[in-house]
């Protein structure tokens, strides 16, 4: 049940834009979830949304955060190259406040937290923003 809750929470946060809150990479965040739902709907026109996981194994795996079943084994550990974090419990990860402030205090980094690494060039070249799950 805790694994299912952690997975569901990822689908509701825009962590690739705002930064990690629970050690996630952004692979299953709200933005990626929207894209995956749209892909599944395009691949299976006319299928009711509640049935997409029944007809599309990739969609089901995505919605289960990489597992074949929600109560299945946990997915692989998050890679070291994950997002910056807002958590005070994740010491090795860079803190989001170090790089999420853009050119002004009210505008974040273009591309969001996925492009936010203090020691990288991603802040100036959005084409180089990492996608650690690919």
mmCIF file with all atom_site columns, C-alpha atoms in Angstrom:
data_model
loop_
_atom_site.group_PDB
_atom_site.id
_atom_site.type_symbol
_atom_site.label_atom_id
_atom_site.label_alt_id
_atom_site.label_comp_id
_atom_site.label_asym_id
_atom_site.label_entity_id
_atom_site.label_seq_id
_atom_site.pdbx_PDB_ins_code
_atom_site.Cartn_x
_atom_site.Cartn_y
_atom_site.Cartn_z
_atom_site.occupancy
_atom_site.B_iso_or_equiv
_atom_site.pdbx_formal_charge
_atom_site.auth_seq_id
_atom_site.auth_comp_id
_atom_site.auth_asym_id
_atom_site.auth_atom_id
_atom_site.pdbx_PDB_model_num
ATOM 1   C CA . UNK A 1 1   ? 0.000   0.000  0.000   1.00 0.00 ? 1   UNK A CA 1
ATOM 2   C CA . UNK A 1 2   ? 2.841   2.443  0.789   1.00 0.00 ? 2   UNK A CA 1
ATOM 3   C CA . UNK A 1 3   ? 4.445   1.721  -2.564  1.00 0.00 ? 3   UNK A CA 1
ATOM 4   C CA . UNK A 1 4   ? 1.147   2.470  -4.323  1.00 0.00 ? 4   UNK A CA 1
ATOM 5   C CA . UNK A 1 5   ? 0.805   5.742  -2.426  1.00 0.00 ? 5   UNK A CA 1
ATOM 6   C CA . UNK A 1 6   ? 4.359   6.789  -3.302  1.00 0.00 ? 6   UNK A CA 1
ATOM 7   C CA . UNK A 1 7   ? 3.737   5.966  -6.944  1.00 0.00 ? 7   UNK A CA 1
ATOM 8   C CA . UNK A 1 8   ? 0.437   7.864  -7.019  1.00 0.00 ? 8   UNK A CA 1
ATOM 9   C CA . UNK A 1 9   ? 2.060   10.894 -5.390  1.00 0.00 ? 9   UNK A CA 1
ATOM 10  C CA . UNK A 1 10  ? 4.612   11.061 -8.203  1.00 0.00 ? 10  UNK A CA 1
ATOM 11  C CA . UNK A 1 11  ? 1.809   11.291 -10.797 1.00 0.00 ? 11  UNK A CA 1
ATOM 12  C CA . UNK A 1 12  ? 0.407   14.374 -9.024  1.00 0.00 ? 12  UNK A CA 1
ATOM 13  C CA . UNK A 1 13  ? 3.587   16.434 -8.612  1.00 0.00 ? 13  UNK A CA 1
ATOM 14  C CA . UNK A 1 14  ? 5.381   18.388 -11.316 1.00 0.00 ? 14  UNK A CA 1
ATOM 15  C CA . UNK A 1 15  ? 8.782   17.425 -9.947  1.00 0.00 ? 15  UNK A CA 1
ATOM 16  C CA . UNK A 1 16  ? 10.598  17.764 -13.284 1.00 0.00 ? 16  UNK A CA 1
ATOM 17  C CA . UNK A 1 17  ? 9.622   21.434 -13.121 1.00 0.00 ? 17  UNK A CA 1
ATOM 18  C CA . UNK A 1 18  ? 9.691   22.230 -9.400  1.00 0.00 ? 18  UNK A CA 1
ATOM 19  C CA . UNK A 1 19  ? 12.263  19.737 -8.068  1.00 0.00 ? 19  UNK A CA 1
ATOM 20  C CA . UNK A 1 20  ? 12.080  16.511 -6.110  1.00 0.00 ? 20  UNK A CA 1
ATOM 21  C CA . UNK A 1 21  ? 10.219  16.122 -2.847  1.00 0.00 ? 21  UNK A CA 1
ATOM 22  C CA . UNK A 1 22  ? 10.678  12.383 -2.240  1.00 0.00 ? 22  UNK A CA 1
ATOM 23  C CA . UNK A 1 23  ? 13.805  11.376 -4.152  1.00 0.00 ? 23  UNK A CA 1
ATOM 24  C CA . UNK A 1 24  ? 12.045  10.993 -7.496  1.00 0.00 ? 24  UNK A CA 1
ATOM 25  C CA . UNK A 1 25  ? 13.630  11.586 -10.909 1.00 0.00 ? 25  UNK A CA 1
ATOM 26  C CA . UNK A 1 26  ? 10.604  13.116 -12.605 1.00 0.00 ? 26  UNK A CA 1
ATOM 27  C CA . UNK A 1 27  ? 10.066  10.034 -14.788 1.00 0.00 ? 27  UNK A CA 1
ATOM 28  C CA . UNK A 1 28  ? 6.526   9.536  -13.442 1.00 0.00 ? 28  UNK A CA 1
ATOM 29  C CA . UNK A 1 29  ? 5.653   13.134 -12.587 1.00 0.00 ? 29  UNK A CA 1
ATOM 30  C CA . UNK A 1 30  ? 2.441   14.932 -13.562 1.00 0.00 ? 30  UNK A CA 1
ATOM 31  C CA . UNK A 1 31  ? 3.871   16.338 -16.790 1.00 0.00 ? 31  UNK A CA 1
ATOM 32  C CA . UNK A 1 32  ? 5.082   12.925 -17.968 1.00 0.00 ? 32  UNK A CA 1
ATOM 33  C CA . UNK A 1 33  ? 1.754   11.408 -16.862 1.00 0.00 ? 33  UNK A CA 1
ATOM 34  C CA . UNK A 1 34  ? -0.181  13.825 -19.056 1.00 0.00 ? 34  UNK A CA 1
ATOM 35  C CA . UNK A 1 35  ? 2.029   12.915 -22.024 1.00 0.00 ? 35  UNK A CA 1
ATOM 36  C CA . UNK A 1 36  ? 1.613   9.191  -21.355 1.00 0.00 ? 36  UNK A CA 1
ATOM 37  C CA . UNK A 1 37  ? -2.175  9.472  -21.055 1.00 0.00 ? 37  UNK A CA 1
ATOM 38  C CA . UNK A 1 38  ? -2.315  11.386 -24.336 1.00 0.00 ? 38  UNK A CA 1
ATOM 39  C CA . UNK A 1 39  ? -0.095  8.781  -26.020 1.00 0.00 ? 39  UNK A CA 1
ATOM 40  C CA . UNK A 1 40  ? -2.279  5.922  -24.804 1.00 0.00 ? 40  UNK A CA 1
ATOM 41  C CA . UNK A 1 41  ? -5.453  7.712  -25.889 1.00 0.00 ? 41  UNK A CA 1
ATOM 42  C CA . UNK A 1 42  ? -3.964  8.330  -29.331 1.00 0.00 ? 42  UNK A CA 1
ATOM 43  C CA . UNK A 1 43  ? -2.871  4.686  -29.653 1.00 0.00 ? 43  UNK A CA 1
ATOM 44  C CA . UNK A 1 44  ? -6.282  3.381  -28.514 1.00 0.00 ? 44  UNK A CA 1
ATOM 45  C CA . UNK A 1 45  ? -8.974  5.774  -29.774 1.00 0.00 ? 45  UNK A CA 1
ATOM 46  C CA . UNK A 1 46  ? -12.405 5.205  -28.339 1.00 0.00 ? 46  UNK A CA 1
ATOM 47  C CA . UNK A 1 47  ? -11.110 3.310  -25.299 1.00 0.00 ? 47  UNK A CA 1
ATOM 48  C CA . UNK A 1 48  ? -12.529 4.735  -22.071 1.00 0.00 ? 48  UNK A CA 1
ATOM 49  C CA . UNK A 1 49  ? -9.757  6.200  -19.877 1.00 0.00 ? 49  UNK A CA 1
ATOM 50  C CA . UNK A 1 50  ? -10.432 3.691  -17.091 1.00 0.00 ? 50  UNK A CA 1
ATOM 51  C CA . UNK A 1 51  ? -9.696  0.834  -19.536 1.00 0.00 ? 51  UNK A CA 1
ATOM 52  C CA . UNK A 1 52  ? -6.419  2.104  -20.991 1.00 0.00 ? 52  UNK A CA 1
ATOM 53  C CA . UNK A 1 53  ? -4.292  -0.001 -18.627 1.00 0.00 ? 53  UNK A CA 1
ATOM 54  C CA . UNK A 1 54  ? -6.207  -3.107 -19.725 1.00 0.00 ? 54  UNK A CA 1
ATOM 55  C CA . UNK A 1 55  ? -5.362  -2.612 -23.411 1.00 0.00 ? 55  UNK A CA 1
ATOM 56  C CA . UNK A 1 56  ? -1.892  -0.991 -23.201 1.00 0.00 ? 56  UNK A CA 1
ATOM 57  C CA . UNK A 1 57  ? 0.841   -2.785 -21.223 1.00 0.00 ? 57  UNK A CA 1
ATOM 58  C CA . UNK A 1 58  ? 3.260   0.170  -21.477 1.00 0.00 ? 58  UNK A CA 1
ATOM 59  C CA . UNK A 1 59  ? 0.642   2.523  -20.065 1.00 0.00 ? 59  UNK A CA 1
ATOM 60  C CA . UNK A 1 60  ? -0.110  0.100  -17.223 1.00 0.00 ? 60  UNK A CA 1
ATOM 61  C CA . UNK A 1 61  ? 3.607   -0.192 -16.410 1.00 0.00 ? 61  UNK A CA 1
ATOM 62  C CA . UNK A 1 62  ? 3.951   3.596  -16.461 1.00 0.00 ? 62  UNK A CA 1
ATOM 63  C CA . UNK A 1 63  ? 0.988   4.103  -14.157 1.00 0.00 ? 63  UNK A CA 1
ATOM 64  C CA . UNK A 1 64  ? 2.496   1.475  -11.810 1.00 0.00 ? 64  UNK A CA 1
ATOM 65  C CA . UNK A 1 65  ? 5.788   3.410  -11.796 1.00 0.00 ? 65  UNK A CA 1
ATOM 66  C CA . UNK A 1 66  ? 7.687   0.736  -13.702 1.00 0.00 ? 66  UNK A CA 1
ATOM 67  C CA . UNK A 1 67  ? 6.164   -2.381 -12.150 1.00 0.00 ? 67  UNK A CA 1
ATOM 68  C CA . UNK A 1 68  ? 3.795   -4.755 -13.943 1.00 0.00 ? 68  UNK A CA 1
ATOM 69  C CA . UNK A 1 69  ? 1.381   -4.663 -11.012 1.00 0.00 ? 69  UNK A CA 1
ATOM 70  C CA . UNK A 1 70  ? 0.892   -1.946 -8.413  1.00 0.00 ? 70  UNK A CA 1
ATOM 71  C CA . UNK A 1 71  ? 1.676   -4.325 -5.586  1.00 0.00 ? 71  UNK A CA 1
ATOM 72  C CA . UNK A 1 72  ? 4.631   -5.769 -7.500  1.00 0.00 ? 72  UNK A CA 1
ATOM 73  C CA . UNK A 1 73  ? 8.275   -5.421 -6.566  1.00 0.00 ? 73  UNK A CA 1
ATOM 74  C CA . UNK A 1 74  ? 9.646   -1.908 -6.172  1.00 0.00 ? 74  UNK A CA 1
ATOM 75  C CA . UNK A 1 75  ? 11.141  -0.265 -9.225  1.00 0.00 ? 75  UNK A CA 1
ATOM 76  C CA . UNK A 1 76  ? 14.875  0.330  -9.546  1.00 0.00 ? 76  UNK A CA 1
ATOM 77  C CA . UNK A 1 77  ? 16.445  2.842  -7.208  1.00 0.00 ? 77  UNK A CA 1
ATOM 78  C CA . UNK A 1 78  ? 16.486  6.415  -8.455  1.00 0.00 ? 78  UNK A CA 1
ATOM 79  C CA . UNK A 1 79  ? 19.705  7.226  -10.327 1.00 0.00 ? 79  UNK A CA 1
ATOM 80  C CA . UNK A 1 80  ? 22.324  9.493  -8.804  1.00 0.00 ? 80  UNK A CA 1
ATOM 81  C CA . UNK A 1 81  ? 21.622  12.017 -11.569 1.00 0.00 ? 81  UNK A CA 1
ATOM 82  C CA . UNK A 1 82  ? 18.127  12.732 -10.271 1.00 0.00 ? 82  UNK A CA 1
ATOM 83  C CA . UNK A 1 83  ? 16.519  16.088 -9.673  1.00 0.00 ? 83  UNK A CA 1
ATOM 84  C CA . UNK A 1 84  ? 17.552  18.734 -7.233  1.00 0.00 ? 84  UNK A CA 1
ATOM 85  C CA . UNK A 1 85  ? 15.628  18.294 -4.008  1.00 0.00 ? 85  UNK A CA 1
ATOM 86  C CA . UNK A 1 86  ? 13.568  20.251 -1.526  1.00 0.00 ? 86  UNK A CA 1
ATOM 87  C CA . UNK A 1 87  ? 14.070  17.546 1.093   1.00 0.00 ? 87  UNK A CA 1
ATOM 88  C CA . UNK A 1 88  ? 16.351  18.146 4.040   1.00 0.00 ? 88  UNK A CA 1
ATOM 89  C CA . UNK A 1 89  ? 16.812  14.381 4.377   1.00 0.00 ? 89  UNK A CA 1
ATOM 90  C CA . UNK A 1 90  ? 18.615  13.828 1.063   1.00 0.00 ? 90  UNK A CA 1
ATOM 91  C CA . UNK A 1 91  ? 22.104  15.142 1.751   1.00 0.00 ? 91  UNK A CA 1
ATOM 92  C CA . UNK A 1 92  ? 23.863  14.064 -1.476  1.00 0.00 ? 92  UNK A CA 1
ATOM 93  C CA . UNK A 1 93  ? 21.356  15.737 -3.802  1.00 0.00 ? 93  UNK A CA 1
ATOM 94  C CA . UNK A 1 94  ? 21.818  19.392 -4.727  1.00 0.00 ? 94  UNK A CA 1
ATOM 95  C CA . UNK A 1 95  ? 19.281  21.662 -3.081  1.00 0.00 ? 95  UNK A CA 1
ATOM 96  C CA . UNK A 1 96  ? 16.808  23.308 -5.459  1.00 0.00 ? 96  UNK A CA 1
ATOM 97  C CA . UNK A 1 97  ? 17.183  26.773 -3.992  1.00 0.00 ? 97  UNK A CA 1
ATOM 98  C CA . UNK A 1 98  ? 20.810  26.806 -5.178  1.00 0.00 ? 98  UNK A CA 1
ATOM 99  C CA . UNK A 1 99  ? 19.805  26.918 -8.819  1.00 0.00 ? 99  UNK A CA 1
ATOM 100 C CA . UNK A 1 100 ? 16.043  27.246 -9.323  1.00 0.00 ? 100 UNK A CA 1
ATOM 101 C CA . UNK A 1 101 ? 16.071  31.013 -9.151  1.00 0.00 ? 101 UNK A CA 1
ATOM 102 C CA . UNK A 1 102 ? 16.285  32.215 -12.725 1.00 0.00 ? 102 UNK A CA 1
ATOM 103 C CA . UNK A 1 103 ? 17.163  35.670 -13.920 1.00 0.00 ? 103 UNK A CA 1
ATOM 104 C CA . UNK A 1 104 ? 14.681  37.149 -11.432 1.00 0.00 ? 104 UNK A CA 1
ATOM 105 C CA . UNK A 1 105 ? 13.345  35.933 -8.073  1.00 0.00 ? 105 UNK A CA 1
ATOM 106 C CA . UNK A 1 106 ? 9.909   35.356 -9.639  1.00 0.00 ? 106 UNK A CA 1
ATOM 107 C CA . UNK A 1 107 ? 10.992  33.292 -12.671 1.00 0.00 ? 107 UNK A CA 1
ATOM 108 C CA . UNK A 1 108 ? 12.508  29.857 -12.414 1.00 0.00 ? 108 UNK A CA 1
ATOM 109 C CA . UNK A 1 109 ? 15.076  28.234 -14.640 1.00 0.00 ? 109 UNK A CA 1
ATOM 110 C CA . UNK A 1 110 ? 13.838  27.621 -18.204 1.00 0.00 ? 110 UNK A CA 1
ATOM 111 C CA . UNK A 1 111 ? 13.079  23.927 -18.561 1.00 0.00 ? 111 UNK A CA 1
ATOM 112 C CA . UNK A 1 112 ? 12.420  23.507 -14.853 1.00 0.00 ? 112 UNK A CA 1
ATOM 113 C CA . UNK A 1 113 ? 14.246  21.505 -12.214 1.00 0.00 ? 113 UNK A CA 1
ATOM 114 C CA . UNK A 1 114 ? 15.293  18.794 -14.656 1.00 0.00 ? 114 UNK A CA 1
ATOM 115 C CA . UNK A 1 115 ? 17.629  21.435 -16.161 1.00 0.00 ? 115 UNK A CA 1
ATOM 116 C CA . UNK A 1 116 ? 18.713  22.728 -12.776 1.00 0.00 ? 116 UNK A CA 1
ATOM 117 C CA . UNK A 1 117 ? 22.118  21.486 -11.727 1.00 0.00 ? 117 UNK A CA 1
ATOM 118 C CA . UNK A 1 118 ? 24.540  24.027 -10.252 1.00 0.00 ? 118 UNK A CA 1
ATOM 119 C CA . UNK A 1 119 ? 27.602  22.526 -11.972 1.00 0.00 ? 119 UNK A CA 1
ATOM 120 C CA . UNK A 1 120 ? 26.164  22.126 -15.459 1.00 0.00 ? 120 UNK A CA 1
ATOM 121 C CA . UNK A 1 121 ? 25.558  24.075 -18.653 1.00 0.00 ? 121 UNK A CA 1
ATOM 122 C CA . UNK A 1 122 ? 21.888  23.004 -18.842 1.00 0.00 ? 122 UNK A CA 1
ATOM 123 C CA . UNK A 1 123 ? 20.796  26.390 -17.558 1.00 0.00 ? 123 UNK A CA 1
ATOM 124 C CA . UNK A 1 124 ? 21.958  28.023 -20.792 1.00 0.00 ? 124 UNK A CA 1
ATOM 125 C CA . UNK A 1 125 ? 21.382  25.173 -23.280 1.00 0.00 ? 125 UNK A CA 1
ATOM 126 C CA . UNK A 1 126 ? 17.957  23.585 -22.847 1.00 0.00 ? 126 UNK A CA 1
ATOM 127 C CA . UNK A 1 127 ? 18.689  20.989 -25.523 1.00 0.00 ? 127 UNK A CA 1
ATOM 128 C CA . UNK A 1 128 ? 21.162  19.442 -23.101 1.00 0.00 ? 128 UNK A CA 1
ATOM 129 C CA . UNK A 1 129 ? 18.711  19.011 -20.199 1.00 0.00 ? 129 UNK A CA 1
ATOM 130 C CA . UNK A 1 130 ? 19.007  15.426 -18.951 1.00 0.00 ? 130 UNK A CA 1
ATOM 131 C CA . UNK A 1 131 ? 16.297  12.791 -19.041 1.00 0.00 ? 131 UNK A CA 1
ATOM 132 C CA . UNK A 1 132 ? 17.869  10.240 -16.683 1.00 0.00 ? 132 UNK A CA 1
ATOM 133 C CA . UNK A 1 133 ? 15.235  7.595  -17.441 1.00 0.00 ? 133 UNK A CA 1
ATOM 134 C CA . UNK A 1 134 ? 16.151  7.379  -21.149 1.00 0.00 ? 134 UNK A CA 1
#
